[in-house]
Coordinates of C-alpha atoms in Angstrom, one line a residue:
X1 CA 93.5 77.0 25.8
X2 CA 93.8 80.6 26.9
X3 CA 91.6 83.0 25.0
X4 CA 93.0 86.3 23.7
X5 CA 91.6 89.3 25.7
X6 CA 89.8 90.6 22.6
X7 CA 88.0 87.3 22.2
X8 CA 87.0 87.4 25.9
X9 CA 85.6 90.9 25.4
X10 CA 83.6 89.7 22.3
X11 CA 82.2 86.8 24.2
X12 CA 81.1 89.0 27.0
X13 CA 79.4 91.4 24.6
X14 CA 77.7 88.5 22.9
X15 CA 76.5 87.1 26.2
X16 CA 75.2 90.5 27.3
X17 CA 73.4 91.1 24.0
X18 CA 71.8 87.6 24.2
X19 CA 70.3 88.4 27.6
X20 CA 69.3 91.9 26.6
X21 CA 67.3 90.2 23.7
X22 CA 65.5 88.1 26.3
X23 CA 64.2 91.2 28.1
X24 CA 61.6 93.6 26.7
X25 CA 62.7 97.2 26.2
X26 CA 60.8 98.2 29.4
X27 CA 62.5 95.4 31.3
X28 CA 65.9 96.5 30.1
X29 CA 65.1 100.0 31.4
X30 CA 64.1 98.5 34.7
X31 CA 67.4 96.7 35.0
X32 CA 69.2 99.9 34.2
X33 CA 67.4 101.8 36.9
X34 CA 68.2 99.1 39.5
X35 CA 71.9 99.3 38.7
X36 CA 72.0 103.1 38.5
X37 CA 70.5 103.4 42.0
X38 CA 72.2 100.5 43.8
X39 CA 74.2 102.9 46.0
X40 CA 70.9 104.4 47.2
X41 CA 69.7 100.9 48.2
X42 CA 72.8 100.3 50.2
X43 CA 72.4 103.6 52.0
X44 CA 68.8 102.7 52.9
X45 CA 70.0 99.4 54.3
X46 CA 72.6 101.1 56.4
X47 CA 70.1 103.5 57.8
X48 CA 67.7 100.7 58.7
X49 CA 70.4 98.5 60.3
X50 CA 71.7 101.4 62.4
X51 CA 68.3 101.4 64.2
X52 CA 68.1 98.6 66.7
X53 CA 64.8 96.8 66.2
X54 CA 64.8 93.8 68.4
X55 CA 61.3 92.4 68.7
X56 CA 60.8 93.7 72.2
X57 CA 62.3 97.2 71.4
X58 CA 59.0 98.6 70.3
X59 CA 60.2 102.1 69.7
X60 CA 63.0 100.7 67.5
X61 CA 60.6 98.6 65.5
X62 CA 58.3 101.5 64.9
X63 CA 61.3 103.7 63.9
X64 CA 62.3 101.2 61.2
X65 CA 58.7 101.0 60.1
X66 CA 58.6 104.8 59.8
X67 CA 61.7 104.7 57.6
X68 CA 60.3 102.1 55.2
X69 CA 56.9 103.7 55.3
X70 CA 58.3 106.9 54.0
X71 CA 59.8 105.0 51.1
X72 CA 56.5 103.4 50.1
X73 CA 54.7 106.8 50.5
X74 CA 57.1 108.3 48.0
X75 CA 56.2 105.5 45.6
X76 CA 52.5 106.3 45.8
X77 CA 51.4 103.7 48.4
X78 CA 48.9 104.4 51.1
X79 CA 50.6 103.5 54.4
X80 CA 49.4 102.9 57.9
X81 CA 50.7 101.4 61.2
X82 CA 48.7 98.6 62.6
X83 CA 49.0 98.6 66.4
X84 CA 48.6 95.4 68.4
X85 CA 46.7 95.2 71.7
X86 CA 48.8 96.4 74.7
X87 CA 48.6 93.0 76.4
X88 CA 50.3 91.3 73.5
X89 CA 53.5 93.4 74.1
X90 CA 54.3 93.8 70.4
X91 CA 55.0 96.9 68.3
X92 CA 52.6 96.3 65.4
X93 CA 53.0 96.1 61.6
X94 CA 53.6 98.4 58.6
X95 CA 50.9 98.1 55.9
X96 CA 51.3 99.7 52.5
X97 CA 48.8 99.4 49.6
X98 CA 48.1 100.5 46.1
X99 CA 45.0 99.5 44.1
X100 CA 44.8 98.8 40.4
X101 CA 43.1 96.5 37.9
X102 CA 46.1 95.2 36.0
X103 CA 47.6 91.7 36.3
X104 CA 48.0 89.7 39.4
X105 CA 47.2 91.1 42.8
X106 CA 50.5 90.8 44.8
X107 CA 51.3 90.5 48.5
X108 CA 54.9 91.3 49.5
X109 CA 56.1 90.2 52.9
X110 CA 59.0 91.4 55.0
X111 CA 59.7 92.0 58.7
X112 CA 61.1 94.9 60.7
X113 CA 62.3 93.2 63.8
X114 CA 65.5 91.3 64.5
X115 CA 66.6 88.8 67.2
X116 CA 69.1 91.4 68.5
X117 CA 67.4 93.3 71.4
X118 CA 68.3 96.7 72.6
X119 CA 71.1 95.5 75.0
X120 CA 72.8 93.4 72.3
X121 CA 76.5 93.8 72.0
X122 CA 76.5 92.9 68.3
X123 CA 77.6 95.9 66.2
X124 CA 75.0 97.7 64.1
X125 CA 76.8 98.3 60.8
X126 CA 80.2 97.3 59.7
X127 CA 81.3 97.2 56.1
X128 CA 84.2 94.9 55.2
X129 CA 84.9 95.3 51.5
X130 CA 82.2 93.6 49.5
X131 CA 80.3 92.4 52.6
X132 CA 78.4 94.0 55.5
X133 CA 77.9 92.8 59.0
X134 CA 75.2 94.0 61.4
X135 CA 72.0 93.4 63.3
X136 CA 69.5 91.9 60.9
X137 CA 71.4 92.8 57.9
X138 CA 70.3 89.7 56.0
X139 CA 67.4 88.6 58.3
X140 CA 65.8 90.5 56.9
X141 CA 66.4 94.2 56.4
X142 CA 68.3 93.3 53.2
X143 CA 65.1 91.7 51.9
X144 CA 63.1 94.8 52.9
X145 CA 65.4 97.0 50.9
X146 CA 65.1 94.7 47.9
X147 CA 61.3 95.2 47.9
X148 CA 61.7 99.0 48.1
X149 CA 64.3 99.2 45.3
X150 CA 62.5 96.9 43.0
X151 CA 59.3 98.9 43.3
X152 CA 61.3 102.1 42.9
X153 CA 62.8 100.9 39.6
X154 CA 59.3 100.0 38.4
X155 CA 58.0 103.4 39.4
X156 CA 60.7 105.2 37.5
X157 CA 59.7 103.6 34.2
X158 CA 56.0 104.0 34.9
X159 CA 55.3 100.3 35.5
X160 CA 53.7 100.7 38.9
X161 CA 50.6 102.4 37.4
X162 CA 47.3 100.5 37.7
X163 CA 48.9 97.6 39.7
X164 CA 47.5 96.1 42.9
X165 CA 50.2 95.5 45.5
X166 CA 49.9 95.1 49.3
X167 CA 53.0 95.2 51.5
X168 CA 53.1 93.8 55.0
X169 CA 56.2 94.3 57.1
X170 CA 55.5 92.6 60.5
X171 CA 57.1 93.8 63.7
X172 CA 57.3 90.5 65.4
X173 CA 58.4 87.8 63.0
X174 CA 61.2 86.6 65.2
X175 CA 58.8 86.2 68.2
X176 CA 55.2 86.3 67.0
X177 CA 52.7 87.8 69.4
X178 CA 50.0 85.6 70.9
X179 CA 47.3 85.0 70.0
X180 CA 48.4 84.4 66.4
X181 CA 44.9 85.0 65.2
X182 CA 45.3 88.7 66.1
X183 CA 49.1 89.1 65.4
X184 CA 48.7 87.8 61.8
X185 CA 45.2 89.0 61.0
X186 CA 46.5 91.9 58.8
X187 CA 48.6 89.5 56.8
X188 CA 45.9 86.9 56.4
X189 CA 43.3 89.5 55.4
X190 CA 45.8 90.9 52.8
X191 CA 46.3 87.4 51.4
X192 CA 42.6 86.9 51.0
X193 CA 42.6 90.0 48.7
X194 CA 45.7 88.8 46.7
X195 CA 46.6 86.2 44.1
X196 CA 50.3 85.6 44.9
X197 CA 52.4 86.1 48.0
X198 CA 56.1 86.8 47.8
X199 CA 58.4 86.8 50.9
X200 CA 61.9 88.2 51.1
X201 CA 63.7 86.1 53.7
X202 CA 67.3 85.6 52.8
X203 CA 68.2 83.6 49.6
X204 CA 69.8 80.3 50.4
X205 CA 72.4 78.8 48.1
X206 CA 72.5 75.1 47.2
X207 CA 75.5 72.9 47.3
X208 CA 76.6 74.0 43.8
X209 CA 76.5 77.7 44.8
X210 CA 73.3 78.6 43.0
X211 CA 70.7 80.9 44.5
X212 CA 67.4 79.1 45.2
X213 CA 63.8 79.8 45.8
X214 CA 61.7 78.5 48.7
X215 CA 58.5 76.7 47.6
X216 CA 58.0 75.0 51.0
X217 CA 58.8 75.5 54.7
X218 CA 58.1 73.2 57.6
X219 CA 55.7 74.0 60.3
X220 CA 56.7 75.0 63.8
X221 CA 54.8 73.2 66.6
X222 CA 55.4 71.8 70.0
X223 CA 54.5 68.9 72.3
X224 CA 54.5 68.2 76.0
X225 CA 54.9 64.7 77.5
X226 CA 53.8 64.1 81.1
X227 CA 54.7 60.8 82.8
X228 CA 53.7 59.4 86.2
X229 CA 55.1 56.6 88.2
X230 CA 54.9 55.0 91.7
X231 CA 57.1 56.7 94.3
X232 CA 58.9 54.2 96.4
X233 CA 62.2 52.8 97.6
X234 CA 64.7 52.4 94.7
X235 CA 65.5 48.8 95.7
X236 CA 62.1 47.8 94.5
X237 CA 62.3 49.2 91.0
X238 CA 61.3 46.8 88.2
X239 CA 59.1 44.7 90.6
X240 CA 55.5 44.1 89.9
X241 CA 54.5 46.3 92.9
X242 CA 56.8 49.2 92.3
X243 CA 57.0 49.4 88.5
X244 CA 59.6 51.2 86.5
X245 CA 59.2 54.8 87.6
X246 CA 58.5 57.9 85.5
X247 CA 62.0 58.5 84.2
X248 CA 62.4 55.0 82.7
X249 CA 59.0 55.4 81.1
X250 CA 60.0 58.8 79.7
X251 CA 63.2 57.3 78.3
X252 CA 61.2 54.4 76.7
X253 CA 58.8 56.8 75.0
X254 CA 61.6 59.1 73.7
X255 CA 63.5 56.2 72.3
X256 CA 60.3 54.9 70.7
X257 CA 59.9 58.2 68.9
X258 CA 63.5 58.0 67.7
X259 CA 63.0 54.5 66.2
X260 CA 59.4 54.7 64.9
X261 CA 58.4 58.2 63.9
X262 CA 61.3 59.3 61.6
X263 CA 60.5 60.1 58.0
X264 CA 61.8 62.6 55.4
X265 CA 61.2 66.3 56.3
X266 CA 59.9 65.5 59.7
X267 CA 61.8 66.3 62.9
X268 CA 60.9 66.0 66.6
X269 CA 63.3 67.2 69.2
X270 CA 63.0 66.9 73.0
X271 CA 64.4 70.3 74.2
X272 CA 63.8 70.2 78.0
X273 CA 63.3 67.2 80.3
X274 CA 62.8 67.2 84.1
X275 CA 62.2 64.2 86.3
X276 CA 62.2 63.1 90.0
X277 CA 59.8 62.8 92.9
X278 CA 58.5 66.2 91.8
X279 CA 59.1 67.8 88.3
X280 CA 57.4 70.8 86.8
X281 CA 58.0 73.2 83.9
X282 CA 56.8 76.8 83.5
X283 CA 53.8 77.6 81.3
X284 CA 56.1 78.5 78.4
X285 CA 58.0 75.3 78.6
X286 CA 61.3 77.0 78.8
X287 CA 62.4 76.3 82.4
X288 CA 61.9 73.4 84.8
X289 CA 62.4 72.4 88.4
X290 CA 62.9 68.9 89.8
X291 CA 63.6 67.3 93.1
X292 CA 64.4 63.7 93.9
X293 CA 66.9 61.3 95.5
X294 CA 69.0 58.5 94.1
X295 CA 67.3 56.0 96.4
X296 CA 63.7 57.0 95.5
X297 CA 61.8 55.9 92.4
X298 CA 60.8 58.9 90.3
X299 CA 57.2 59.8 90.5
X300 CA 57.0 62.3 87.7
X301 CA 58.7 63.5 84.5
X302 CA 57.9 66.2 81.9
X303 CA 59.4 66.6 78.5
X304 CA 59.0 69.7 76.3
X305 CA 59.6 69.2 72.6
X306 CA 59.5 70.6 69.1
X307 CA 57.8 69.0 66.0
X308 CA 58.3 70.2 62.4
X309 CA 56.4 68.8 59.4
X310 CA 55.8 69.7 55.8
X311 CA 52.2 68.7 55.4
X312 CA 49.2 68.2 57.7
X313 CA 49.0 64.5 56.6
X314 CA 52.6 64.1 57.8
X315 CA 51.7 65.8 61.1
X316 CA 48.7 63.5 61.6
X317 CA 50.8 60.4 61.0
X318 CA 53.4 61.6 63.5
X319 CA 50.7 62.5 66.1
X320 CA 49.1 59.0 65.8
X321 CA 52.4 57.1 66.1
X322 CA 53.6 59.2 69.0
X323 CA 50.3 58.7 70.8
X324 CA 50.5 55.0 70.3
X325 CA 54.0 54.8 71.7
X326 CA 53.0 56.9 74.7
X327 CA 50.1 54.5 75.4
X328 CA 52.3 51.4 75.7
X329 CA 53.2 52.0 79.3
X330 CA 55.8 50.2 81.4
X331 CA 54.4 48.5 84.5
X332 CA 53.5 51.0 87.3
X333 CA 53.5 54.1 85.0
X334 CA 51.1 56.2 82.9
X335 CA 51.7 58.9 80.4
X336 CA 50.0 61.5 78.2
X337 CA 51.1 63.8 75.3
X338 CA 49.6 67.0 74.0
X339 CA 50.4 69.0 70.9
X340 CA 50.3 72.7 70.1
X341 CA 50.5 74.1 66.5
X342 CA 52.1 77.5 65.9
X343 CA 53.3 78.1 62.3
X344 CA 51.4 76.1 59.7
X345 CA 53.4 74.3 57.0
X346 CA 54.0 75.8 53.6
X347 CA 53.6 72.8 51.4
X348 CA 55.5 72.7 48.1
X349 CA 52.4 72.9 45.8
X350 CA 52.2 73.0 42.0
X351 CA 51.1 76.6 42.3
X352 CA 54.2 77.6 44.3
X353 CA 56.4 75.8 41.8
X354 CA 54.7 77.7 38.9
X355 CA 55.6 81.0 40.6
X356 CA 59.2 79.8 41.0
X357 CA 59.3 79.0 37.3
X358 CA 58.4 82.6 36.4
X359 CA 61.0 83.9 38.9
X360 CA 63.6 81.6 37.5
X361 CA 62.9 82.6 34.0
X362 CA 63.2 86.3 35.0
X363 CA 66.6 85.5 36.5
X364 CA 67.8 83.6 33.4
X365 CA 66.6 86.3 31.1
X366 CA 68.5 88.9 33.1
X367 CA 71.7 86.7 32.8
X368 CA 71.6 85.8 36.5
X369 CA 71.1 82.0 36.1
X370 CA 68.4 79.5 36.9
X371 CA 66.8 79.5 40.3
X372 CA 66.1 75.9 41.5
X373 CA 63.8 75.0 44.4
X374 CA 65.4 74.7 47.8
X375 CA 64.5 71.3 49.5
X376 CA 61.7 72.3 51.9
X377 CA 63.3 70.5 54.8
X378 CA 66.2 73.0 54.8
X379 CA 64.2 76.0 56.0
X380 CA 62.6 76.8 59.4
X381 CA 59.4 78.7 60.0
X382 CA 58.5 82.1 58.6
X383 CA 55.7 84.6 58.2
X384 CA 54.7 83.4 54.7
X385 CA 53.4 80.2 56.2
X386 CA 50.4 82.0 57.7
X387 CA 49.2 82.8 54.2
X388 CA 50.6 80.0 52.0
X389 CA 47.5 77.8 52.5
X390 CA 45.4 80.6 50.9
X391 CA 47.3 81.4 47.7
X392 CA 50.4 80.5 45.6
X393 CA 53.5 81.6 47.4
X394 CA 57.3 81.9 47.0
X395 CA 59.9 82.8 49.7
X396 CA 63.6 83.3 49.8
X397 CA 63.7 86.3 47.4
X398 CA 66.0 88.3 49.7
X399 CA 69.7 88.9 50.0
X400 CA 72.5 86.4 50.4
X401 CA 74.5 86.2 53.6
X402 CA 75.8 84.1 56.4
X403 CA 75.4 83.7 60.2
X404 CA 71.7 84.8 60.6
X405 CA 70.8 85.3 64.3
X406 CA 74.5 85.3 65.3
X407 CA 77.1 88.0 66.0
X408 CA 78.6 87.1 62.6
X409 CA 75.5 87.8 60.6
X410 CA 76.5 89.4 57.3
X411 CA 75.4 90.1 53.7
X412 CA 77.0 90.0 50.3
X413 CA 76.5 93.5 49.0
X414 CA 76.2 92.4 45.3
X415 CA 73.3 90.1 46.2
X416 CA 71.1 93.1 46.8
X417 CA 71.4 94.2 43.2
X418 CA 71.0 90.6 41.8
X419 CA 67.8 90.0 43.9
X420 CA 66.4 93.4 43.1
X421 CA 66.8 92.8 39.4
X422 CA 65.1 89.4 39.6
X423 CA 62.3 90.8 41.8
X424 CA 61.6 93.9 39.6
X425 CA 61.3 91.7 36.5
X426 CA 59.1 89.2 38.3
X427 CA 56.8 91.9 39.6
X428 CA 56.6 93.5 36.2
X429 CA 55.7 90.3 34.5
X430 CA 53.2 89.3 37.2
X431 CA 51.4 92.6 37.0
X432 CA 51.1 92.9 33.2

């Protein structure tokens, strides 16, 4: 049945009024401020995207930091730039703070850098109707703008007064400086003074097209497998005296991983393998060299791999099983495996789900729909994982787009307003 246009209009007005009733008068003013200044937010996004800020373009990262720092200063935040030691070869971070005694103490997390370095051929800013393409437009300068515009809406209605909010925009999220203990010290210290952390990486939609919230993210860690065998004539392979050689042993171990280690939300990927009479990789595990002959049994093999897990218990199970497989050596071979943790896991705790519930209610009250939890296995590593073990956390509050880290990275312009409305109401409710 097709409704008369007048009936459609009445239904729309009824729907709008119902959601207006779910928001307090102050919250209704906040939403109005977000909508009235949406063009200003898009202009800020364009300005930031038109500054190349690849992680290793330190001047560009600082320039974007200056741009956002100016916005926070206008909102009454105390801002500073936190430099990293020269040897770390990273630009540093933008820190903005305001102190109050009302409601929850919040930590808002974004990042200034992108994967597109200064020599990138990817265009800076290109608007195509209701979408925008450009370097870091959704990962994550769109999320940075959402933070600014949500706070600006609160400030215009007097709702920032007496709140305690810390903002950390890192300059090296895409390639974190080492050692992590130094590069993430500002963020960790801010978390210790906060009650809830909110991060603004891009919003991911589920299969039904709904925006989601991220209550868990898997760790990022690595492993290195080293295998030794007896060098000799290939005609003797499999014999008791010659054994199986390093390459067969490496293959056995990797296939053992494939068959015995798999469980939900756990992945382990061999990304680089070298083997032969001589085989080495560089300290970073990104390149390798090998030499050998088809008629010589391989003496050495090295495999560099990735391991991602959701909890430390899951990590420990994987480590134990992998070590046991490595120890069951074929005749004439030996092997060892070592592990290196980088990003800790963000486990989907009850506290994280409680924050998502408040966020989802804010979205529903604003007429923007329920926000379900994204399955944790669908997100990679992010900055919030360095603080998630310390306090309740929620990620994925940013803009919606496609093709992150690719020449086709884009953003749906309308998603900035939606996310800003949700965020502003969430911040208002958490800080009452």
